[in-house]
């Protein structure tokens, strides 16, 4: 039977290997999920929340052990990996706190002699297809609200972070979740297409590449179900003339290089007002020079390998092409081709004729351009096929609001970046995908409205 191996980018060792799910087993998993979902949906919401809160707490309590697994699977430095579980708890707590209101009946103005309301009903089976870059944070966005709403969930996680799926399974089992309400599955691309196209699947939550999102659309072309697609970005930042330069540089360096740049909402291009351009550039270079690239199991390491050597070489290729087209490197050039360990790079003299300023890098490189005014910055920020987040750095709140209204993006930050507030909707425009997770709005796609229009019986 065909299978896979999770190869660690840290040292090339095999972390985990398993067979892919065969068609017979997939059919059984789907049937069991459908059978379990009805009883789960009929359970009082407060009881469902109790199960899910216990599971979230279990994951958080295991954060140090899970953090070591994250590091070994995808290379994030151990000094940061356990904190991902704090984010999981924050998002779980928020979504569970919002559930009673978000899932409550909507009561319109009542007409005499009638009782009317709109209920929120679960969809059925939700398939969650999750990536490796933030293996828990990307998946929890759909798993917790889908289950809270009364759906059953089948999780297909990345082959780079398969231990995440096992941790979820163990946590839900330890929390006492009824059998088959949450299940995990290992599939190749063809198997994933068969999963989402199956008649029993009622919704798909996918996080990944644009190509992967198109594949999901093709697999669903014969079905009338929803799909939430988070497909990445090329997120910009604009540092206005009135910004705190030091604060902006420190935070944008973190937004560009944290997790080796492997973040959908990481900063990949920065536009700086010409009058403060040199000061900002000097500061962000200093911040990048302080990063320590090395063994991510060493607590002193601040920059680990990318998840794969091929991903690192793709970034090297972007940098090489930009340099050949006239860009300038402000840090030593990394030409260690074939290695997952990639040093950070700050590029200047860049333009939107270069892939490094238009195509997603997903690595520790950022291009910086000077701009003359807000209008030029807005035009450049919008000159992208992506639209996940945008970051403004300024001390002028009103001006930032005006700029934000002109940006084609799902989230606008002021004086921060690369962070998800679970009380706010997480969404993108253009090729960053469609749909919404988190916030009370995140429940709308995981449920369907059902209207009740009752004419009251006449009293005798």
PDB file of N, CA and C in Angstrom, residues 101-156:
ATOM      1  N   UNK A 101     -23.854  32.890  21.240  1.00  0.00           N
ATOM      2  CA  UNK A 101     -24.487  34.014  20.542  1.00  0.00           C
ATOM      3  C   UNK A 101     -24.501  33.793  19.034  1.00  0.00           C
ATOM      4  N   UNK A 102     -23.375  33.325  18.486  1.00  0.00           N
ATOM      5  CA  UNK A 102     -23.277  33.146  17.038  1.00  0.00           C
ATOM      6  C   UNK A 102     -24.236  32.080  16.523  1.00  0.00           C
ATOM      7  N   UNK A 103     -24.528  31.072  17.352  1.00  0.00           N
ATOM      8  CA  UNK A 103     -25.381  29.966  16.936  1.00  0.00           C
ATOM      9  C   UNK A 103     -26.828  30.118  17.401  1.00  0.00           C
ATOM     10  N   UNK A 104     -27.114  31.217  18.090  1.00  0.00           N
ATOM     11  CA  UNK A 104     -28.467  31.423  18.604  1.00  0.00           C
ATOM     12  C   UNK A 104     -29.455  31.712  17.472  1.00  0.00           C
ATOM     13  N   UNK A 105     -30.724  31.402  17.730  1.00  0.00           N
ATOM     14  CA  UNK A 105     -31.768  31.715  16.758  1.00  0.00           C
ATOM     15  C   UNK A 105     -31.852  33.220  16.539  1.00  0.00           C
ATOM     16  N   UNK A 106     -32.141  33.599  15.315  1.00  0.00           N
ATOM     17  CA  UNK A 106     -32.384  34.997  14.979  1.00  0.00           C
ATOM     18  C   UNK A 106     -33.888  35.224  15.028  1.00  0.00           C
ATOM     19  N   UNK A 107     -34.314  36.190  15.824  1.00  0.00           N
ATOM     20  CA  UNK A 107     -35.749  36.477  15.988  1.00  0.00           C
ATOM     21  C   UNK A 107     -36.084  37.814  15.348  1.00  0.00           C
ATOM     22  N   UNK A 108     -36.704  37.801  14.175  1.00  0.00           N
ATOM     23  CA  UNK A 108     -37.105  39.071  13.552  1.00  0.00           C
ATOM     24  C   UNK A 108     -38.291  39.683  14.296  1.00  0.00           C
ATOM     25  N   UNK A 109     -38.693  40.871  13.879  1.00  0.00           N
ATOM     26  CA  UNK A 109     -39.883  41.498  14.462  1.00  0.00           C
ATOM     27  C   UNK A 109     -41.085  40.587  14.205  1.00  0.00           C
ATOM     28  N   UNK A 110     -41.836  40.310  15.256  1.00  0.00           N
ATOM     29  CA  UNK A 110     -42.939  39.354  15.152  1.00  0.00           C
ATOM     30  C   UNK A 110     -44.235  40.035  14.731  1.00  0.00           C
ATOM     31  N   UNK A 111     -44.937  39.404  13.813  1.00  0.00           N
ATOM     32  CA  UNK A 111     -46.268  39.860  13.412  1.00  0.00           C
ATOM     33  C   UNK A 111     -47.326  39.138  14.247  1.00  0.00           C
ATOM     34  N   UNK A 112     -48.393  39.823  14.527  1.00  0.00           N
ATOM     35  CA  UNK A 112     -49.457  39.232  15.334  1.00  0.00           C
ATOM     36  C   UNK A 112     -49.977  37.959  14.679  1.00  0.00           C
ATOM     37  N   UNK A 113     -50.089  36.926  15.496  1.00  0.00           N
ATOM     38  CA  UNK A 113     -50.614  35.659  15.015  1.00  0.00           C
ATOM     39  C   UNK A 113     -49.568  34.745  14.400  1.00  0.00           C
ATOM     40  N   UNK A 114     -48.298  35.162  14.437  1.00  0.00           N
ATOM     41  CA  UNK A 114     -47.231  34.352  13.847  1.00  0.00           C
ATOM     42  C   UNK A 114     -46.049  34.256  14.809  1.00  0.00           C
ATOM     43  N   UNK A 115     -45.322  33.178  14.677  1.00  0.00           N
ATOM     44  CA  UNK A 115     -44.015  33.061  15.339  1.00  0.00           C
ATOM     45  C   UNK A 115     -43.002  32.692  14.269  1.00  0.00           C
ATOM     46  N   UNK A 116     -41.973  33.500  14.134  1.00  0.00           N
ATOM     47  CA  UNK A 116     -40.969  33.272  13.106  1.00  0.00           C
ATOM     48  C   UNK A 116     -39.572  33.360  13.704  1.00  0.00           C
ATOM     49  N   UNK A 117     -38.669  32.553  13.189  1.00  0.00           N
ATOM     50  CA  UNK A 117     -37.281  32.619  13.608  1.00  0.00           C
ATOM     51  C   UNK A 117     -36.396  31.932  12.579  1.00  0.00           C
ATOM     52  N   UNK A 118     -35.102  32.243  12.664  1.00  0.00           N
ATOM     53  CA  UNK A 118     -34.092  31.613  11.804  1.00  0.00           C
ATOM     54  C   UNK A 118     -33.140  30.847  12.709  1.00  0.00           C
ATOM     55  N   UNK A 119     -33.037  29.557  12.481  1.00  0.00           N
ATOM     56  CA  UNK A 119     -32.116  28.721  13.245  1.00  0.00           C
ATOM     57  C   UNK A 119     -30.828  28.522  12.452  1.00  0.00           C
ATOM     58  N   UNK A 120     -29.737  28.270  13.170  1.00  0.00           N
ATOM     59  CA  UNK A 120     -28.471  27.917  12.530  1.00  0.00           C
ATOM     60  C   UNK A 120     -28.273  26.419  12.704  1.00  0.00           C
ATOM     61  N   UNK A 121     -28.256  25.665  11.615  1.00  0.00           N
ATOM     62  CA  UNK A 121     -28.099  24.219  11.686  1.00  0.00           C
ATOM     63  C   UNK A 121     -26.734  23.799  11.154  1.00  0.00           C
ATOM     64  N   UNK A 122     -26.144  22.757  11.717  1.00  0.00           N
ATOM     65  CA  UNK A 122     -24.859  22.285  11.202  1.00  0.00           C
ATOM     66  C   UNK A 122     -24.998  21.757   9.779  1.00  0.00           C
ATOM     67  N   UNK A 123     -23.896  21.772   9.057  1.00  0.00           N
ATOM     68  CA  UNK A 123     -23.903  21.312   7.674  1.00  0.00           C
ATOM     69  C   UNK A 123     -23.861  19.793   7.563  1.00  0.00           C
ATOM     70  N   UNK A 124     -23.100  19.159   8.446  1.00  0.00           N
ATOM     71  CA  UNK A 124     -22.929  17.706   8.389  1.00  0.00           C
ATOM     72  C   UNK A 124     -21.477  17.339   8.643  1.00  0.00           C
ATOM     73  N   UNK A 125     -20.773  16.898   7.611  1.00  0.00           N
ATOM     74  CA  UNK A 125     -19.366  16.521   7.745  1.00  0.00           C
ATOM     75  C   UNK A 125     -18.491  17.612   7.131  1.00  0.00           C
ATOM     76  N   UNK A 126     -17.546  18.096   7.914  1.00  0.00           N
ATOM     77  CA  UNK A 126     -16.609  19.116   7.452  1.00  0.00           C
ATOM     78  C   UNK A 126     -15.240  18.469   7.263  1.00  0.00           C
ATOM     79  N   UNK A 127     -14.676  18.596   6.074  1.00  0.00           N
ATOM     80  CA  UNK A 127     -13.324  18.121   5.795  1.00  0.00           C
ATOM     81  C   UNK A 127     -12.359  19.290   5.971  1.00  0.00           C
ATOM     82  N   UNK A 128     -11.354  19.112   6.825  1.00  0.00           N
ATOM     83  CA  UNK A 128     -10.345  20.137   7.075  1.00  0.00           C
ATOM     84  C   UNK A 128      -9.025  19.660   6.485  1.00  0.00           C
ATOM     85  N   UNK A 129      -8.487  20.413   5.543  1.00  0.00           N
ATOM     86  CA  UNK A 129      -7.207  20.103   4.921  1.00  0.00           C
ATOM     87  C   UNK A 129      -6.223  21.180   5.351  1.00  0.00           C
ATOM     88  N   UNK A 130      -5.246  20.787   6.174  1.00  0.00           N
ATOM     89  CA  UNK A 130      -4.406  21.759   6.866  1.00  0.00           C
ATOM     90  C   UNK A 130      -2.943  21.677   6.422  1.00  0.00           C
ATOM     91  N   UNK A 131      -2.215  22.803   6.488  1.00  0.00           N
ATOM     92  CA  UNK A 131      -0.813  22.853   6.062  1.00  0.00           C
ATOM     93  C   UNK A 131       0.147  22.678   7.237  1.00  0.00           C
ATOM     94  N   UNK A 132       1.424  22.720   6.904  1.00  0.00           N
ATOM     95  CA  UNK A 132       2.473  22.426   7.886  1.00  0.00           C
ATOM     96  C   UNK A 132       3.055  23.672   8.555  1.00  0.00           C
ATOM     97  N   UNK A 133       2.873  24.870   7.993  1.00  0.00           N
ATOM     98  CA  UNK A 133       3.660  26.007   8.466  1.00  0.00           C
ATOM     99  C   UNK A 133       3.302  26.435   9.890  1.00  0.00           C
ATOM    100  N   UNK A 134       2.019  26.445  10.216  1.00  0.00           N
ATOM    101  CA  UNK A 134       1.530  26.581  11.595  1.00  0.00           C
ATOM    102  C   UNK A 134       0.512  25.457  11.768  1.00  0.00           C
ATOM    103  N   UNK A 135       0.974  24.257  12.051  1.00  0.00           N
ATOM    104  CA  UNK A 135       0.099  23.076  11.921  1.00  0.00           C
ATOM    105  C   UNK A 135      -1.120  23.080  12.819  1.00  0.00           C
ATOM    106  N   UNK A 136      -1.011  23.700  13.996  1.00  0.00           N
ATOM    107  CA  UNK A 136      -2.171  23.764  14.894  1.00  0.00           C
ATOM    108  C   UNK A 136      -2.979  25.035  14.673  1.00  0.00           C
ATOM    109  N   UNK A 137      -2.306  26.164  14.498  1.00  0.00           N
ATOM    110  CA  UNK A 137      -3.028  27.425  14.371  1.00  0.00           C
ATOM    111  C   UNK A 137      -3.885  27.470  13.112  1.00  0.00           C
ATOM    112  N   UNK A 138      -3.395  26.916  12.012  1.00  0.00           N
ATOM    113  CA  UNK A 138      -4.177  26.936  10.779  1.00  0.00           C
ATOM    114  C   UNK A 138      -5.369  25.994  10.837  1.00  0.00           C
ATOM    115  N   UNK A 139      -5.228  24.899  11.553  1.00  0.00           N
ATOM    116  CA  UNK A 139      -6.305  23.903  11.586  1.00  0.00           C
ATOM    117  C   UNK A 139      -7.352  24.190  12.662  1.00  0.00           C
ATOM    118  N   UNK A 140      -6.934  24.783  13.770  1.00  0.00           N
ATOM    119  CA  UNK A 140      -7.877  25.028  14.871  1.00  0.00           C
ATOM    120  C   UNK A 140      -8.960  26.013  14.435  1.00  0.00           C
ATOM    121  N   UNK A 141      -8.623  26.902  13.470  1.00  0.00           N
ATOM    122  CA  UNK A 141      -9.586  27.903  13.010  1.00  0.00           C
ATOM    123  C   UNK A 141     -10.876  27.280  12.509  1.00  0.00           C
ATOM    124  N   UNK A 142     -10.774  26.086  11.930  1.00  0.00           N
ATOM    125  CA  UNK A 142     -11.964  25.407  11.414  1.00  0.00           C
ATOM    126  C   UNK A 142     -12.446  24.310  12.344  1.00  0.00           C
ATOM    127  N   UNK A 143     -11.522  23.595  12.969  1.00  0.00           N
ATOM    128  CA  UNK A 143     -11.908  22.410  13.748  1.00  0.00           C
ATOM    129  C   UNK A 143     -12.832  22.772  14.908  1.00  0.00           C
ATOM    130  N   UNK A 144     -12.430  23.728  15.725  1.00  0.00           N
ATOM    131  CA  UNK A 144     -13.221  24.045  16.924  1.00  0.00           C
ATOM    132  C   UNK A 144     -14.600  24.601  16.560  1.00  0.00           C
ATOM    133  N   UNK A 145     -14.717  25.625  15.710  1.00  0.00           N
ATOM    134  CA  UNK A 145     -16.069  26.117  15.404  1.00  0.00           C
ATOM    135  C   UNK A 145     -16.917  25.103  14.648  1.00  0.00           C
ATOM    136  N   UNK A 146     -16.305  24.286  13.795  1.00  0.00           N
ATOM    137  CA  UNK A 146     -17.084  23.271  13.083  1.00  0.00           C
ATOM    138  C   UNK A 146     -17.703  22.288  14.063  1.00  0.00           C
ATOM    139  N   UNK A 147     -16.920  21.836  15.025  1.00  0.00           N
ATOM    140  CA  UNK A 147     -17.437  20.906  16.024  1.00  0.00           C
ATOM    141  C   UNK A 147     -18.433  21.585  16.957  1.00  0.00           C
ATOM    142  N   UNK A 148     -18.134  22.806  17.365  1.00  0.00           N
ATOM    143  CA  UNK A 148     -19.052  23.514  18.254  1.00  0.00           C
ATOM    144  C   UNK A 148     -20.420  23.688  17.600  1.00  0.00           C
ATOM    145  N   UNK A 149     -20.426  23.895  16.292  1.00  0.00           N
ATOM    146  CA  UNK A 149     -21.682  24.102  15.574  1.00  0.00           C
ATOM    147  C   UNK A 149     -22.478  22.821  15.374  1.00  0.00           C
ATOM    148  N   UNK A 150     -21.882  21.671  15.706  1.00  0.00           N
ATOM    149  CA  UNK A 150     -22.600  20.407  15.591  1.00  0.00           C
ATOM    150  C   UNK A 150     -22.218  19.561  14.402  1.00  0.00           C
ATOM    151  N   UNK A 151     -21.176  19.973  13.686  1.00  0.00           N
ATOM    152  CA  UNK A 151     -20.675  19.166  12.580  1.00  0.00           C
ATOM    153  C   UNK A 151     -19.730  18.085  13.106  1.00  0.00           C
ATOM    154  N   UNK A 152     -19.526  17.032  12.336  1.00  0.00           N
ATOM    155  CA  UNK A 152     -18.405  16.143  12.564  1.00  0.00           C
ATOM    156  C   UNK A 152     -17.265  16.596  11.666  1.00  0.00           C
ATOM    157  N   UNK A 153     -16.037  16.219  12.016  1.00  0.00           N
ATOM    158  CA  UNK A 153     -14.858  16.707  11.311  1.00  0.00           C
ATOM    159  C   UNK A 153     -13.952  15.551  10.927  1.00  0.00           C
ATOM    160  N   UNK A 154     -13.472  15.594   9.687  1.00  0.00           N
ATOM    161  CA  UNK A 154     -12.412  14.698   9.232  1.00  0.00           C
ATOM    162  C   UNK A 154     -11.211  15.571   8.884  1.00  0.00           C
ATOM    163  N   UNK A 155     -10.094  15.360   9.585  1.00  0.00           N
ATOM    164  CA  UNK A 155      -8.889  16.162   9.387  1.00  0.00           C
ATOM    165  C   UNK A 155      -7.890  15.409   8.525  1.00  0.00           C
ATOM    166  N   UNK A 156      -7.529  16.023   7.408  1.00  0.00           N
ATOM    167  CA  UNK A 156      -6.428  15.527   6.590  1.00  0.00           C
ATOM    168  C   UNK A 156      -5.304  16.541   6.742  1.00  0.00           C
TER     169      UNK A 156
END
